[in-house]
Amino acid sequence: MAGFGYRQQLERSLGSFSSFASGFSYISIMTGVFQLFFFGFGSGGPAFIWTWPLVFLGQLAVALCFAEMAGQVPLAGSVYQWSKHIASPVTSWFTGWIMVIGAVVTAAAVAVAYQIILPQVWPGFEVIGGAADVGSTSTPDGAKNAIVLALGLVVFTTIVNIVGVKAMAKINNFGVAVELGGIILLIIALAVHIRRGPQVVLETNGTGSGHSLGYLGAFMVASLMSAYVFYGFDTAGSLAEETVEPRRHAPRAILRALTAAFVLGGLLMLIGMMAVGDIHDKQLGISGMPYLLKSTLGTGLGDAFLVCSAIAITVCCLAVQTAAIRMFFAMARDGRLPFAHALAKVSPRSKTPIAPALITGALTIAVLVLNIGNQRAFFVLTSTAIVLFYIPYLLVTGPMLLRRLRRQWPGRGHGPYFRLSRFGTVVNAVAVLYGLAMTVNLLWPRAEVYGKDHWYFQWGALLTTALIIAIGGGLLLLRRHAWAGAHSRADNPVSAAIPEGSL
């Protein structure tokens, strides 16, 4: 820490499994797949599963770049810190700013997933609405009930993050253990009921009709489901200051979390589609994975796995908020946020930044309240959450690629940690190209995703992203003199080896 110009304030107590668990719980197969399987299946039919390995390969290239960064810069704030060491102060500001907002929006989007699960376990969780609203966010009352359940979850995760990182890690580790065990048992249970062969993944269910690009258009829409799941693996890097031997554990945790999610999630969807009774049932494109489980395994066993999914959603929301808190803290410690002194304070008792925890909780609640009764807003919320991660990821992989092409990365100050060696430039280029392509795909204002009855919904993700960037630019202009003395890149051995540039 001293070598980077900081002093140890956060409690360094997380081990190898906790580091892995933070990234895996953020990705959370039982959250993303259970929440959005219906969207992928409804948009592309069974063949949508081919988006899974394609998105994984793109994000694996990003994760390999991040693993290299995590070994060199094991600091709280992950992408903000990484961008700061290879790019300009302006680039690092936007990286941190967009990532913080993205984490808050993601926490809201994840918390909404309770509505997909809990009312199907027990109708009493449908506080607002009736039987027609159970498990749905596409009805007005279902959308309202989703907010009610989500608010309770956000209050819980905020309290846990205030209590301290040890409490967070214990709950997160338990949740990840339940999720891992639950997914493995679920795959086995579904395998017992297999009714058709793997050739099911070649069926499109006619979803290409109506698209100007045919099935390619449907496939690109369906890929948003996989894109939603495969992000957040950098959380292991964000908790590096609280991890024992972070240079060794953080890079491995990033890659293990992404790979485990790919294998288990892919098997779950493949075996599920091979086991479900009627692969053409319209409910698969409406209720998705919860319907698949109950119709295949029966109510009792299906409910048991839905409970496991609810636990996974809980720790996923917890991990998302924890990452947002560390990002707030990292930027405030560098003097790059308003009221930085208060935001950078760490409680001597809990060893946790209390103010960022309260602010992230309040902001997440505000996002949820703004969406009360707007069922269409959930799709805008989800897409905005994803793109607000893809842009900061590009603000790391892009400057990193330029450094490689200039032969400035790795530099002479780099240690013998995770390195891509001679494959670095190719992997880095793939990461950048993939990130650019998926960002365009995410921001594309398609009627198939957002509808075409209201322009503000159809253009919602693009306009919201543009507004967030504009606000960040305004803050930067207003505070540019006050932030001019922010933590220097030359205060640490890694960036000291890299000449100043204009990235």
Short mmCIF file of N, CA, C and O in Angstrom, two decimals, residues 19-60:
data_model
loop_
_atom_site.label_atom_id
_atom_site.label_comp_id
_atom_site.label_asym_id
_atom_site.label_seq_id
_atom_site.Cartn_x
_atom_site.Cartn_y
_atom_site.Cartn_z
N SER A 19 -12.44 -14.22 -2.23
CA SER A 19 -12.12 -13.42 -3.41
C SER A 19 -12.86 -13.96 -4.64
O SER A 19 -13.47 -13.21 -5.41
N PHE A 20 -12.85 -15.28 -4.82
CA PHE A 20 -13.59 -15.91 -5.90
C PHE A 20 -15.09 -15.67 -5.75
O PHE A 20 -15.78 -15.33 -6.72
N ALA A 21 -15.59 -15.82 -4.52
CA ALA A 21 -17.02 -15.70 -4.26
C ALA A 21 -17.54 -14.30 -4.60
O ALA A 21 -18.67 -14.16 -5.07
N SER A 22 -16.72 -13.28 -4.38
CA SER A 22 -17.18 -11.92 -4.67
C SER A 22 -17.44 -11.73 -6.15
O SER A 22 -18.42 -11.09 -6.55
N GLY A 23 -16.59 -12.31 -7.00
CA GLY A 23 -16.79 -12.21 -8.44
C GLY A 23 -17.91 -13.12 -8.93
O GLY A 23 -18.73 -12.72 -9.76
N PHE A 24 -17.97 -14.35 -8.38
CA PHE A 24 -18.99 -15.30 -8.83
C PHE A 24 -20.38 -14.85 -8.43
O PHE A 24 -21.33 -14.97 -9.20
N SER A 25 -20.50 -14.31 -7.21
CA SER A 25 -21.82 -13.87 -6.75
C SER A 25 -22.30 -12.66 -7.54
O SER A 25 -23.51 -12.45 -7.71
N TYR A 26 -21.36 -11.84 -8.01
CA TYR A 26 -21.75 -10.70 -8.85
C TYR A 26 -22.31 -11.20 -10.18
O TYR A 26 -23.35 -10.73 -10.65
N ILE A 27 -21.62 -12.16 -10.81
CA ILE A 27 -22.12 -12.73 -12.06
C ILE A 27 -23.44 -13.46 -11.80
O ILE A 27 -24.42 -13.28 -12.50
N SER A 28 -23.44 -14.32 -10.78
CA SER A 28 -24.62 -15.02 -10.26
C SER A 28 -25.50 -15.66 -11.33
O SER A 28 -26.44 -15.05 -11.85
N ILE A 29 -25.22 -16.91 -11.61
CA ILE A 29 -26.00 -17.67 -12.58
C ILE A 29 -27.46 -17.76 -12.18
O ILE A 29 -28.37 -17.60 -12.99
N MET A 30 -27.71 -18.00 -10.90
CA MET A 30 -29.08 -18.16 -10.43
C MET A 30 -29.84 -16.84 -10.36
O MET A 30 -31.03 -16.84 -10.07
N THR A 31 -29.15 -15.75 -10.60
CA THR A 31 -29.84 -14.47 -10.71
C THR A 31 -30.07 -14.16 -12.19
O THR A 31 -31.20 -14.03 -12.64
N GLY A 32 -28.98 -14.06 -12.95
CA GLY A 32 -29.09 -13.66 -14.35
C GLY A 32 -29.86 -14.64 -15.20
O GLY A 32 -30.76 -14.25 -15.97
N VAL A 33 -29.54 -15.93 -15.09
CA VAL A 33 -30.21 -16.94 -15.92
C VAL A 33 -31.68 -17.07 -15.52
O VAL A 33 -32.56 -17.15 -16.38
N PHE A 34 -31.96 -17.08 -14.21
CA PHE A 34 -33.35 -17.20 -13.77
C PHE A 34 -34.15 -15.96 -14.13
O PHE A 34 -35.35 -16.04 -14.40
N GLN A 35 -33.50 -14.80 -14.13
CA GLN A 35 -34.21 -13.55 -14.39
C GLN A 35 -34.45 -13.32 -15.88
O GLN A 35 -35.49 -12.80 -16.26
N LEU A 36 -33.51 -13.73 -16.74
CA LEU A 36 -33.58 -13.34 -18.15
C LEU A 36 -33.56 -14.49 -19.15
O LEU A 36 -33.47 -14.25 -20.35
N PHE A 37 -33.64 -15.73 -18.67
CA PHE A 37 -33.74 -16.85 -19.62
C PHE A 37 -34.93 -16.66 -20.54
O PHE A 37 -34.86 -16.94 -21.75
N PHE A 38 -36.03 -16.18 -20.00
CA PHE A 38 -37.24 -15.99 -20.81
C PHE A 38 -36.98 -15.02 -21.97
O PHE A 38 -37.50 -15.21 -23.07
N PHE A 39 -36.15 -14.02 -21.72
CA PHE A 39 -35.88 -13.03 -22.76
C PHE A 39 -35.03 -13.64 -23.87
O PHE A 39 -35.31 -13.46 -25.06
N GLY A 40 -33.97 -14.36 -23.50
CA GLY A 40 -33.12 -14.99 -24.49
C GLY A 40 -33.88 -16.03 -25.29
O GLY A 40 -33.80 -16.06 -26.53
N PHE A 41 -34.65 -16.87 -24.61
CA PHE A 41 -35.40 -17.92 -25.28
C PHE A 41 -36.50 -17.33 -26.15
O PHE A 41 -36.70 -17.75 -27.30
N GLY A 42 -37.20 -16.34 -25.63
CA GLY A 42 -38.28 -15.73 -26.40
C GLY A 42 -37.78 -14.97 -27.61
O GLY A 42 -38.47 -14.89 -28.63
N SER A 43 -36.56 -14.44 -27.53
CA SER A 43 -36.01 -13.66 -28.64
C SER A 43 -35.35 -14.51 -29.71
O SER A 43 -35.38 -14.16 -30.89
N GLY A 44 -34.74 -15.63 -29.30
CA GLY A 44 -33.98 -16.43 -30.26
C GLY A 44 -34.28 -17.91 -30.28
O GLY A 44 -33.62 -18.65 -31.01
N GLY A 45 -35.27 -18.37 -29.49
CA GLY A 45 -35.55 -19.79 -29.44
C GLY A 45 -34.40 -20.55 -28.78
O GLY A 45 -33.45 -19.95 -28.27
N PRO A 46 -34.45 -21.88 -28.79
CA PRO A 46 -33.39 -22.68 -28.16
C PRO A 46 -31.99 -22.35 -28.68
O PRO A 46 -31.00 -22.44 -27.95
N ALA A 47 -31.88 -21.93 -29.93
CA ALA A 47 -30.57 -21.64 -30.53
C ALA A 47 -29.91 -20.40 -29.92
O ALA A 47 -28.73 -20.15 -30.17
N PHE A 48 -30.66 -19.66 -29.08
CA PHE A 48 -30.05 -18.48 -28.44
C PHE A 48 -28.87 -18.87 -27.56
O PHE A 48 -28.02 -18.04 -27.24
N ILE A 49 -28.82 -20.15 -27.16
CA ILE A 49 -27.75 -20.59 -26.25
C ILE A 49 -26.37 -20.42 -26.87
O ILE A 49 -25.36 -20.34 -26.16
N TRP A 50 -26.29 -20.31 -28.21
CA TRP A 50 -25.00 -20.09 -28.84
C TRP A 50 -24.43 -18.70 -28.52
O TRP A 50 -23.24 -18.45 -28.72
N THR A 51 -25.28 -17.80 -28.05
CA THR A 51 -24.75 -16.50 -27.61
C THR A 51 -23.91 -16.65 -26.36
O THR A 51 -23.04 -15.82 -26.08
N TRP A 52 -24.16 -17.70 -25.59
CA TRP A 52 -23.48 -17.93 -24.32
C TRP A 52 -21.96 -18.10 -24.51
O TRP A 52 -21.18 -17.35 -23.91
N PRO A 53 -21.50 -19.06 -25.34
CA PRO A 53 -20.05 -19.19 -25.53
C PRO A 53 -19.43 -17.99 -26.25
O PRO A 53 -18.28 -17.64 -25.99
N LEU A 54 -20.18 -17.35 -27.14
CA LEU A 54 -19.62 -16.21 -27.86
C LEU A 54 -19.36 -15.03 -26.92
O LEU A 54 -18.30 -14.40 -26.96
N VAL A 55 -20.34 -14.73 -26.08
CA VAL A 55 -20.16 -13.64 -25.11
C VAL A 55 -19.09 -14.01 -24.10
O VAL A 55 -18.28 -13.17 -23.69
N PHE A 56 -19.05 -15.28 -23.70
CA PHE A 56 -18.01 -15.72 -22.75
C PHE A 56 -16.62 -15.49 -23.32
O PHE A 56 -15.74 -14.98 -22.62
N LEU A 57 -16.40 -15.86 -24.57
CA LEU A 57 -15.07 -15.69 -25.16
C LEU A 57 -14.67 -14.22 -25.21
O LEU A 57 -13.51 -13.86 -24.97
N GLY A 58 -15.63 -13.35 -25.55
CA GLY A 58 -15.33 -11.92 -25.56
C GLY A 58 -14.98 -11.41 -24.18
O GLY A 58 -13.99 -10.68 -24.00
N GLN A 59 -15.76 -11.80 -23.19
CA GLN A 59 -15.50 -11.35 -21.83
C GLN A 59 -14.28 -12.04 -21.22
O GLN A 59 -13.63 -11.48 -20.32
N LEU A 60 -13.94 -13.23 -21.70
CA LEU A 60 -12.72 -13.89 -21.23
C LEU A 60 -11.50 -13.08 -21.63
O LEU A 60 -10.54 -12.95 -20.85
#
